[in-house]
mmCIF file of C-alpha atoms in Angstrom:
data_model
loop_
_atom_site.group_PDB
_atom_site.id
_atom_site.type_symbol
_atom_site.label_atom_id
_atom_site.label_comp_id
_atom_site.label_asym_id
_atom_site.label_seq_id
_atom_site.Cartn_x
_atom_site.Cartn_y
_atom_site.Cartn_z
ATOM 1 C CA UNK A 1 103.650 129.589 60.154
ATOM 2 C CA UNK A 2 102.257 126.061 60.182
ATOM 3 C CA UNK A 3 103.378 123.645 57.497
ATOM 4 C CA UNK A 4 99.899 122.144 57.147
ATOM 5 C CA UNK A 5 96.560 122.325 58.880
ATOM 6 C CA UNK A 6 95.535 119.544 61.228
ATOM 7 C CA UNK A 7 92.161 118.087 60.206
ATOM 8 C CA UNK A 8 89.250 118.564 62.584
ATOM 9 C CA UNK A 9 86.930 115.787 61.394
ATOM 10 C CA UNK A 10 86.941 112.386 59.768
ATOM 11 C CA UNK A 11 86.395 113.691 56.257
ATOM 12 C CA UNK A 12 90.132 114.371 56.095
ATOM 13 C CA UNK A 13 91.128 111.575 58.460
ATOM 14 C CA UNK A 14 93.432 109.599 56.173
ATOM 15 C CA UNK A 15 96.920 108.151 56.337
ATOM 16 C CA UNK A 16 98.209 111.104 54.292
ATOM 17 C CA UNK A 17 97.075 113.340 57.145
ATOM 18 C CA UNK A 18 99.872 111.908 59.284
ATOM 19 C CA UNK A 19 102.402 113.926 57.303
ATOM 20 C CA UNK A 20 101.078 117.007 59.104
ATOM 21 C CA UNK A 21 102.321 115.553 62.403
ATOM 22 C CA UNK A 22 105.881 115.040 61.119
ATOM 23 C CA UNK A 23 107.200 118.309 62.525
ATOM 24 C CA UNK A 24 110.961 117.644 62.279
ATOM 25 C CA UNK A 25 111.904 119.678 59.229
ATOM 26 C CA UNK A 26 115.719 119.488 59.190
ATOM 27 C CA UNK A 27 118.184 116.613 59.135
ATOM 28 C CA UNK A 28 119.869 117.925 62.283
ATOM 29 C CA UNK A 29 116.599 117.707 64.219
ATOM 30 C CA UNK A 30 116.019 114.139 63.047
ATOM 31 C CA UNK A 31 119.565 113.107 63.987
ATOM 32 C CA UNK A 32 119.145 114.710 67.418
ATOM 33 C CA UNK A 33 115.870 112.889 68.074
ATOM 34 C CA UNK A 34 117.294 109.581 66.848
ATOM 35 C CA UNK A 35 120.393 110.001 69.038
ATOM 36 C CA UNK A 36 118.396 110.863 72.160
ATOM 37 C CA UNK A 37 115.929 108.013 71.633
ATOM 38 C CA UNK A 38 118.684 105.513 70.874
ATOM 39 C CA UNK A 39 120.805 106.516 73.884
ATOM 40 C CA UNK A 40 118.005 106.849 76.436
ATOM 41 C CA UNK A 41 116.144 103.806 75.135
ATOM 42 C CA UNK A 42 119.181 101.505 75.165
ATOM 43 C CA UNK A 43 120.263 102.560 78.653
ATOM 44 C CA UNK A 44 116.698 102.316 79.921
ATOM 45 C CA UNK A 45 116.259 98.732 78.707
ATOM 46 C CA UNK A 46 119.654 97.681 80.062
ATOM 47 C CA UNK A 47 119.271 99.339 83.475
ATOM 48 C CA UNK A 48 115.704 98.200 84.099
ATOM 49 C CA UNK A 49 116.551 94.664 82.956
ATOM 50 C CA UNK A 50 119.388 94.700 85.489
ATOM 51 C CA UNK A 51 116.963 95.857 88.206
ATOM 52 C CA UNK A 52 114.583 92.997 87.368
ATOM 53 C CA UNK A 53 117.470 90.525 87.504
ATOM 54 C CA UNK A 54 118.666 91.862 90.869
ATOM 55 C CA UNK A 55 115.176 91.645 92.336
ATOM 56 C CA UNK A 56 114.209 88.165 91.121
ATOM 57 C CA UNK A 57 117.642 86.591 91.614
ATOM 58 C CA UNK A 58 117.454 87.238 95.345
ATOM 59 C CA UNK A 59 114.825 85.408 97.444
ATOM 60 C CA UNK A 60 114.928 88.220 99.978
ATOM 61 C CA UNK A 61 113.793 90.902 97.540
ATOM 62 C CA UNK A 62 111.446 89.089 95.163
ATOM 63 C CA UNK A 63 109.139 88.148 98.041
ATOM 64 C CA UNK A 64 108.683 91.686 99.344
ATOM 65 C CA UNK A 65 105.673 93.679 98.044
ATOM 66 C CA UNK A 66 107.837 96.816 97.816
ATOM 67 C CA UNK A 67 110.153 95.202 95.294
ATOM 68 C CA UNK A 68 107.253 93.528 93.483
ATOM 69 C CA UNK A 69 105.903 97.011 92.773
ATOM 70 C CA UNK A 70 109.371 98.248 91.776
ATOM 71 C CA UNK A 71 109.730 95.306 89.387
ATOM 72 C CA UNK A 72 106.396 96.277 87.819
ATOM 73 C CA UNK A 73 107.717 99.804 87.393
ATOM 74 C CA UNK A 74 110.895 98.466 85.750
ATOM 75 C CA UNK A 75 108.922 96.184 83.412
ATOM 76 C CA UNK A 76 106.621 99.034 82.393
ATOM 77 C CA UNK A 77 109.627 101.257 81.663
ATOM 78 C CA UNK A 78 111.210 98.532 79.507
ATOM 79 C CA UNK A 79 108.050 98.064 77.443
ATOM 80 C CA UNK A 80 107.499 101.822 77.156
ATOM 81 C CA UNK A 81 111.068 102.365 75.953
ATOM 82 C CA UNK A 82 110.940 99.653 73.307
ATOM 83 C CA UNK A 83 107.520 100.585 71.910
ATOM 84 C CA UNK A 84 108.099 104.341 72.168
ATOM 85 C CA UNK A 85 111.536 104.368 70.529
ATOM 86 C CA UNK A 86 110.509 102.069 67.661
ATOM 87 C CA UNK A 87 107.291 103.932 66.836
ATOM 88 C CA UNK A 88 108.619 107.441 67.534
ATOM 89 C CA UNK A 89 111.791 107.103 65.457
ATOM 90 C CA UNK A 90 109.965 105.264 62.679
ATOM 91 C CA UNK A 91 107.404 108.073 62.472
ATOM 92 C CA UNK A 92 109.396 111.281 63.073
ATOM 93 C CA UNK A 93 112.820 110.310 61.704
ATOM 94 C CA UNK A 94 112.082 107.886 58.873
ATOM 95 C CA UNK A 95 108.630 109.401 58.138
ATOM 96 C CA UNK A 96 106.988 106.008 57.659
ATOM 97 C CA UNK A 97 103.257 106.168 56.852
ATOM 98 C CA UNK A 98 102.817 102.756 55.233
ATOM 99 C CA UNK A 99 100.559 101.464 58.007
ATOM 100 C CA UNK A 100 96.875 101.691 58.802
ATOM 101 C CA UNK A 101 95.054 103.810 61.327
ATOM 102 C CA UNK A 102 94.499 100.711 63.480
ATOM 103 C CA UNK A 103 98.239 99.936 63.499
ATOM 104 C CA UNK A 104 99.098 103.455 64.622
ATOM 105 C CA UNK A 105 96.452 103.429 67.381
ATOM 106 C CA UNK A 106 97.717 100.015 68.507
ATOM 107 C CA UNK A 107 101.254 101.400 68.864
ATOM 108 C CA UNK A 108 99.945 104.471 70.666
ATOM 109 C CA UNK A 109 97.915 102.223 72.968
ATOM 110 C CA UNK A 110 101.034 100.235 73.815
ATOM 111 C CA UNK A 111 102.931 103.399 74.717
ATOM 112 C CA UNK A 112 100.031 104.746 76.792
ATOM 113 C CA UNK A 113 99.583 101.428 78.582
ATOM 114 C CA UNK A 114 103.264 101.188 79.498
ATOM 115 C CA UNK A 115 103.674 104.771 80.693
ATOM 116 C CA UNK A 116 100.351 104.651 82.592
ATOM 117 C CA UNK A 117 101.380 101.366 84.227
ATOM 118 C CA UNK A 118 104.721 102.911 85.159
ATOM 119 C CA UNK A 119 103.006 105.800 86.886
ATOM 120 C CA UNK A 120 100.425 103.522 88.514
ATOM 121 C CA UNK A 121 103.182 101.237 89.809
ATOM 122 C CA UNK A 122 104.734 104.258 91.465
ATOM 123 C CA UNK A 123 101.352 105.002 93.064
ATOM 124 C CA UNK A 124 101.159 101.463 94.483
ATOM 125 C CA UNK A 125 104.704 101.849 95.779
ATOM 126 C CA UNK A 126 103.699 105.105 97.457
ATOM 127 C CA UNK A 127 100.745 103.404 99.136
ATOM 128 C CA UNK A 128 103.010 100.517 100.202
ATOM 129 C CA UNK A 129 105.462 102.936 101.826
ATOM 130 C CA UNK A 130 102.610 104.823 103.482
ATOM 131 C CA UNK A 131 101.253 101.638 105.094
ATOM 132 C CA UNK A 132 104.750 100.499 106.062
ATOM 133 C CA UNK A 133 105.553 103.734 107.872
ATOM 134 C CA UNK A 134 102.135 104.677 109.271
ATOM 135 C CA UNK A 135 101.124 101.166 110.442
ATOM 136 C CA UNK A 136 104.341 99.145 110.800
ATOM 137 C CA UNK A 137 102.882 96.582 113.227
ATOM 138 C CA UNK A 138 100.084 95.661 110.798
ATOM 139 C CA UNK A 139 102.096 95.967 107.574
ATOM 140 C CA UNK A 140 102.674 92.240 106.986
ATOM 141 C CA UNK A 141 98.990 91.496 107.520
ATOM 142 C CA UNK A 142 97.751 94.311 105.289
ATOM 143 C CA UNK A 143 100.312 94.053 102.483
ATOM 144 C CA UNK A 144 100.750 90.414 101.502
ATOM 145 C CA UNK A 145 102.304 89.012 98.335
ATOM 146 C CA UNK A 146 98.905 87.837 97.092
ATOM 147 C CA UNK A 147 97.370 91.285 97.520
ATOM 148 C CA UNK A 148 100.364 92.869 95.819
ATOM 149 C CA UNK A 149 100.007 90.648 92.732
ATOM 150 C CA UNK A 150 96.225 91.196 92.625
ATOM 151 C CA UNK A 151 96.744 94.961 92.808
ATOM 152 C CA UNK A 152 99.252 94.787 89.958
ATOM 153 C CA UNK A 153 96.858 92.710 87.869
ATOM 154 C CA UNK A 154 94.054 95.233 88.341
ATOM 155 C CA UNK A 155 96.499 98.050 87.580
ATOM 156 C CA UNK A 156 97.730 96.629 84.258
ATOM 157 C CA UNK A 157 94.231 95.641 83.091
ATOM 158 C CA UNK A 158 92.872 99.117 83.891
ATOM 159 C CA UNK A 159 95.741 100.879 82.087
ATOM 160 C CA UNK A 160 95.383 98.613 79.041
ATOM 161 C CA UNK A 161 91.611 99.165 78.928
ATOM 162 C CA UNK A 162 91.940 102.960 79.050
ATOM 163 C CA UNK A 163 94.734 102.990 76.452
ATOM 164 C CA UNK A 164 92.783 100.774 74.031
ATOM 165 C CA UNK A 165 89.715 103.040 73.880
ATOM 166 C CA UNK A 166 90.885 104.912 70.722
ATOM 167 C CA UNK A 167 91.476 101.586 68.971
ATOM 168 C CA UNK A 168 88.018 100.377 70.021
ATOM 169 C CA UNK A 169 86.288 103.400 68.529
ATOM 170 C CA UNK A 170 86.940 106.503 70.628
ATOM 171 C CA UNK A 171 88.833 108.317 67.866
ATOM 172 C CA UNK A 172 88.054 111.345 65.762
ATOM 173 C CA UNK A 173 87.720 109.270 62.575
ATOM 174 C CA UNK A 174 84.942 107.043 63.906
ATOM 175 C CA UNK A 175 83.149 109.761 65.881
ATOM 176 C CA UNK A 176 83.591 112.510 63.254
ATOM 177 C CA UNK A 177 84.825 114.795 66.035
ATOM 178 C CA UNK A 178 87.672 117.227 66.658
ATOM 179 C CA UNK A 179 91.111 115.645 66.278
ATOM 180 C CA UNK A 180 94.051 116.313 68.542
ATOM 181 C CA UNK A 181 96.876 118.500 67.235
ATOM 182 C CA UNK A 182 99.528 116.305 68.846
ATOM 183 C CA UNK A 183 98.513 112.758 67.880
ATOM 184 C CA UNK A 184 96.993 111.495 64.613
ATOM 185 C CA UNK A 185 93.442 110.064 64.772
ATOM 186 C CA UNK A 186 93.145 110.825 68.516
ATOM 187 C CA UNK A 187 89.926 112.471 69.642
ATOM 188 C CA UNK A 188 90.367 115.713 71.567
ATOM 189 C CA UNK A 189 87.992 114.619 74.328
ATOM 190 C CA UNK A 190 89.900 111.362 74.799
ATOM 191 C CA UNK A 191 93.160 113.279 75.161
ATOM 192 C CA UNK A 192 91.511 115.498 77.783
ATOM 193 C CA UNK A 193 90.281 112.431 79.675
ATOM 194 C CA UNK A 194 93.681 110.737 79.527
ATOM 195 C CA UNK A 195 95.424 113.878 80.810
ATOM 196 C CA UNK A 196 92.908 114.067 83.678
ATOM 197 C CA UNK A 197 93.621 110.407 84.501
ATOM 198 C CA UNK A 198 97.361 111.087 84.630
ATOM 199 C CA UNK A 199 96.873 114.216 86.730
ATOM 200 C CA UNK A 200 94.718 112.267 89.214
ATOM 201 C CA UNK A 201 97.455 109.635 89.510
ATOM 202 C CA UNK A 202 100.084 112.321 90.105
ATOM 203 C CA UNK A 203 97.866 114.007 92.670
ATOM 204 C CA UNK A 204 97.347 110.744 94.568
ATOM 205 C CA UNK A 205 101.085 110.046 94.544
ATOM 206 C CA UNK A 206 101.921 113.517 95.836
ATOM 207 C CA UNK A 207 99.244 113.222 98.546
ATOM 208 C CA UNK A 208 100.513 109.807 99.657
ATOM 209 C CA UNK A 209 104.122 110.957 99.785
ATOM 210 C CA UNK A 210 103.224 114.075 101.733
ATOM 211 C CA UNK A 211 102.099 111.726 104.517
ATOM 212 C CA UNK A 212 105.082 109.431 103.980
ATOM 213 C CA UNK A 213 107.534 112.325 104.358
ATOM 214 C CA UNK A 214 105.724 113.557 107.451
ATOM 215 C CA UNK A 215 105.944 110.093 109.028
ATOM 216 C CA UNK A 216 109.573 109.718 107.940
ATOM 217 C CA UNK A 217 110.387 113.053 109.559
ATOM 218 C CA UNK A 218 108.798 111.841 112.801
ATOM 219 C CA UNK A 219 110.815 108.615 112.657
ATOM 220 C CA UNK A 220 114.054 110.506 112.074
ATOM 221 C CA UNK A 221 113.332 112.686 115.103
ATOM 222 C CA UNK A 222 112.569 109.553 117.160
ATOM 223 C CA UNK A 223 115.824 107.868 116.121
ATOM 224 C CA UNK A 224 117.839 110.970 116.990
ATOM 225 C CA UNK A 225 116.404 110.875 120.514
ATOM 226 C CA UNK A 226 117.017 107.142 120.929
ATOM 227 C CA UNK A 227 120.395 106.677 119.242
ATOM 228 C CA UNK A 228 121.562 104.344 121.992
ATOM 229 C CA UNK A 229 118.775 101.862 121.309
ATOM 230 C CA UNK A 230 119.709 99.266 118.726
ATOM 231 C CA UNK A 231 117.199 96.669 117.702
ATOM 232 C CA UNK A 232 115.279 95.050 114.887
ATOM 233 C CA UNK A 233 112.494 97.644 115.018
ATOM 234 C CA UNK A 234 114.961 100.527 114.829
ATOM 235 C CA UNK A 235 116.726 98.905 111.864
ATOM 236 C CA UNK A 236 113.419 98.337 110.074
ATOM 237 C CA UNK A 237 112.492 101.953 110.713
ATOM 238 C CA UNK A 238 115.739 103.175 109.133
ATOM 239 C CA UNK A 239 115.120 100.994 106.058
ATOM 240 C CA UNK A 240 111.581 102.347 105.659
ATOM 241 C CA UNK A 241 112.793 105.940 105.915
ATOM 242 C CA UNK A 242 115.586 105.264 103.398
ATOM 243 C CA UNK A 243 113.227 103.661 100.877
ATOM 244 C CA UNK A 244 110.684 106.448 101.349
ATOM 245 C CA UNK A 245 113.327 109.084 100.576
ATOM 246 C CA UNK A 246 114.477 107.042 97.574
ATOM 247 C CA UNK A 247 111.014 106.921 96.050
ATOM 248 C CA UNK A 248 110.525 110.629 96.708
ATOM 249 C CA UNK A 249 113.584 111.188 94.510
ATOM 250 C CA UNK A 250 111.961 108.971 91.870
ATOM 251 C CA UNK A 251 108.778 111.046 92.126
ATOM 252 C CA UNK A 252 110.718 114.318 91.789
ATOM 253 C CA UNK A 253 112.411 113.118 88.610
ATOM 254 C CA UNK A 254 109.046 111.907 87.304
ATOM 255 C CA UNK A 255 107.370 115.284 87.787
ATOM 256 C CA UNK A 256 110.277 117.205 86.241
ATOM 257 C CA UNK A 257 110.367 114.947 83.169
ATOM 258 C CA UNK A 258 106.620 114.742 82.598
ATOM 259 C CA UNK A 259 105.648 118.347 83.353
ATOM 260 C CA UNK A 260 106.625 119.816 79.922
ATOM 261 C CA UNK A 261 104.684 117.116 78.049
ATOM 262 C CA UNK A 262 101.589 117.448 80.226
ATOM 263 C CA UNK A 263 101.642 121.252 80.039
ATOM 264 C CA UNK A 264 101.740 121.164 76.232
ATOM 265 C CA UNK A 265 98.964 118.553 76.162
ATOM 266 C CA UNK A 266 96.768 120.735 78.362
ATOM 267 C CA UNK A 267 97.605 123.814 76.298
ATOM 268 C CA UNK A 268 96.646 121.992 73.070
ATOM 269 C CA UNK A 269 93.191 121.283 74.541
ATOM 270 C CA UNK A 270 92.373 124.986 74.936
ATOM 271 C CA UNK A 271 94.418 126.664 72.192
ATOM 272 C CA UNK A 272 95.802 126.109 68.707
ATOM 273 C CA UNK A 273 99.403 124.938 68.675
ATOM 274 C CA UNK A 274 101.964 126.423 66.343
ATOM 275 C CA UNK A 275 104.353 124.225 64.408
ATOM 276 C CA UNK A 276 107.163 125.383 66.713
ATOM 277 C CA UNK A 277 105.301 124.196 69.835
ATOM 278 C CA UNK A 278 104.544 120.852 68.245
ATOM 279 C CA UNK A 279 108.244 120.521 67.492
ATOM 280 C CA UNK A 280 109.034 121.348 71.134
ATOM 281 C CA UNK A 281 106.550 118.663 72.169
ATOM 282 C CA UNK A 282 108.395 116.084 70.060
ATOM 283 C CA UNK A 283 111.690 116.857 71.839
ATOM 284 C CA UNK A 284 110.039 117.019 75.290
ATOM 285 C CA UNK A 285 108.626 113.542 74.700
ATOM 286 C CA UNK A 286 112.150 112.152 74.953
ATOM 287 C CA UNK A 287 112.210 113.325 78.594
ATOM 288 C CA UNK A 288 109.838 110.450 79.364
ATOM 289 C CA UNK A 289 112.620 108.094 78.289
ATOM 290 C CA UNK A 290 115.064 110.020 80.459
ATOM 291 C CA UNK A 291 112.778 109.483 83.432
ATOM 292 C CA UNK A 292 112.661 105.736 82.792
ATOM 293 C CA UNK A 293 116.450 105.696 82.478
ATOM 294 C CA UNK A 294 117.150 107.593 85.716
ATOM 295 C CA UNK A 295 114.864 105.528 87.980
ATOM 296 C CA UNK A 296 117.071 102.379 88.074
ATOM 297 C CA UNK A 297 120.139 104.507 88.840
ATOM 298 C CA UNK A 298 118.360 105.875 91.891
ATOM 299 C CA UNK A 299 117.419 102.336 93.000
ATOM 300 C CA UNK A 300 120.999 101.095 92.713
ATOM 301 C CA UNK A 301 122.430 104.052 94.590
ATOM 302 C CA UNK A 302 119.790 104.246 97.350
ATOM 303 C CA UNK A 303 118.591 100.685 97.966
ATOM 304 C CA UNK A 304 121.079 98.798 100.139
ATOM 305 C CA UNK A 305 119.669 95.404 99.125
ATOM 306 C CA UNK A 306 119.907 96.063 95.397
ATOM 307 C CA UNK A 307 123.272 97.734 95.798
ATOM 308 C CA UNK A 308 124.620 94.729 97.714
ATOM 309 C CA UNK A 309 123.318 92.345 95.034
ATOM 310 C CA UNK A 310 124.915 94.496 92.351
ATOM 311 C CA UNK A 311 128.268 94.426 94.162
ATOM 312 C CA UNK A 312 128.070 90.637 94.465
ATOM 313 C CA UNK A 313 127.465 90.319 90.720
ATOM 314 C CA UNK A 314 130.455 92.535 89.929
ATOM 315 C CA UNK A 315 132.606 90.553 92.385
ATOM 316 C CA UNK A 316 131.619 87.266 90.724
ATOM 317 C CA UNK A 317 132.321 88.730 87.304
ATOM 318 C CA UNK A 318 135.796 89.880 88.385
ATOM 319 C CA UNK A 319 136.552 86.433 89.831
ATOM 320 C CA UNK A 320 135.464 84.726 86.626
ATOM 321 C CA UNK A 321 137.504 87.174 84.559
ATOM 322 C CA UNK A 322 140.544 86.609 86.742
ATOM 323 C CA UNK A 323 140.114 82.829 86.497
ATOM 324 C CA UNK A 324 139.838 82.967 82.711
ATOM 325 C CA UNK A 325 143.017 85.053 82.516
ATOM 326 C CA UNK A 326 144.969 82.685 84.764
ATOM 327 C CA UNK A 327 143.796 79.424 83.144
ATOM 328 C CA UNK A 328 145.834 79.804 79.885
ATOM 329 C CA UNK A 329 149.011 80.378 81.909
ATOM 330 C CA UNK A 330 148.285 77.268 84.011
ATOM 331 C CA UNK A 331 147.671 75.206 80.877
ATOM 332 C CA UNK A 332 150.933 76.461 79.295
ATOM 333 C CA UNK A 333 152.916 75.588 82.453
ATOM 334 C CA UNK A 334 151.387 72.106 82.489
ATOM 335 C CA UNK A 335 152.310 71.505 78.824
ATOM 336 C CA UNK A 336 155.898 72.705 79.416
ATOM 337 C CA UNK A 337 156.346 70.292 82.348
ATOM 338 C CA UNK A 338 155.078 67.406 80.206
ATOM 339 C CA UNK A 339 157.518 68.231 77.395
ATOM 340 C CA UNK A 340 160.455 68.443 79.820
ATOM 341 C CA UNK A 341 159.530 65.073 81.297
#
């Protein structure tokens, strides 16, 4: 049985309505959500910040379009984690409603912008890998740094524009239309449009990677036939195949983590959700954080350039730690020799 009925029009579209969306009824559920958000969010920010540092601290990686797109993905995941955890925990765990409709829609727009940009960055990375593998001789001419930054600029502006539509007026309060059962003040038609946008992005990514995998399979077969040949082109081919397989792993994790949320969103468009399903949706939302947390781990384990940079950082840290441990002993020996003299 539902705790309260979700309003369908603006006549009941008030801040008090938001209490109907606070579906965590027990203290154990709130502690679980807070623990998951705190753990996933903290690790996500740390890991993606490390990825950004590894990319921009090395001249060899920060100039490549592939890693420019990966850095955009890492930045989007950092912003999504911070905004999502703060707003989600504040709303579902602490049950804060002392803010306006505009403030809530602004927070929701920030989350939507970040997650949409994350997915769009993965799409650009898929297209980059497709060009690199399908047209390797023309790759440097087609995919330049300038074009990569322009593509990212268009991407972020488009995601921000789509996410800000509810704040600009496309909400059930302003339009006096049917409200979503999952998000306060969100118009049902806007939620349908946003889900379609995400599904189109996923479809384009899957289509691009189907071709990437097919090309990678052809390259693997070619390298098996010409194992004796060693050259720059063969090395470049191996790197492209490795990075393509890495990003396919990223895509697999993305689909697994986002599928439950998208399925419940689509279901809410056509049917009435019970309080139990809305509670399941709240827990499934934390899988989006898990996805953002797992991506950098895959980069570090699969990308030889990032892995080498990470090993160099750890080696420098161990040398500094060893030097700091030996310096007090050296100073003590020096003082003892002075006293004896």
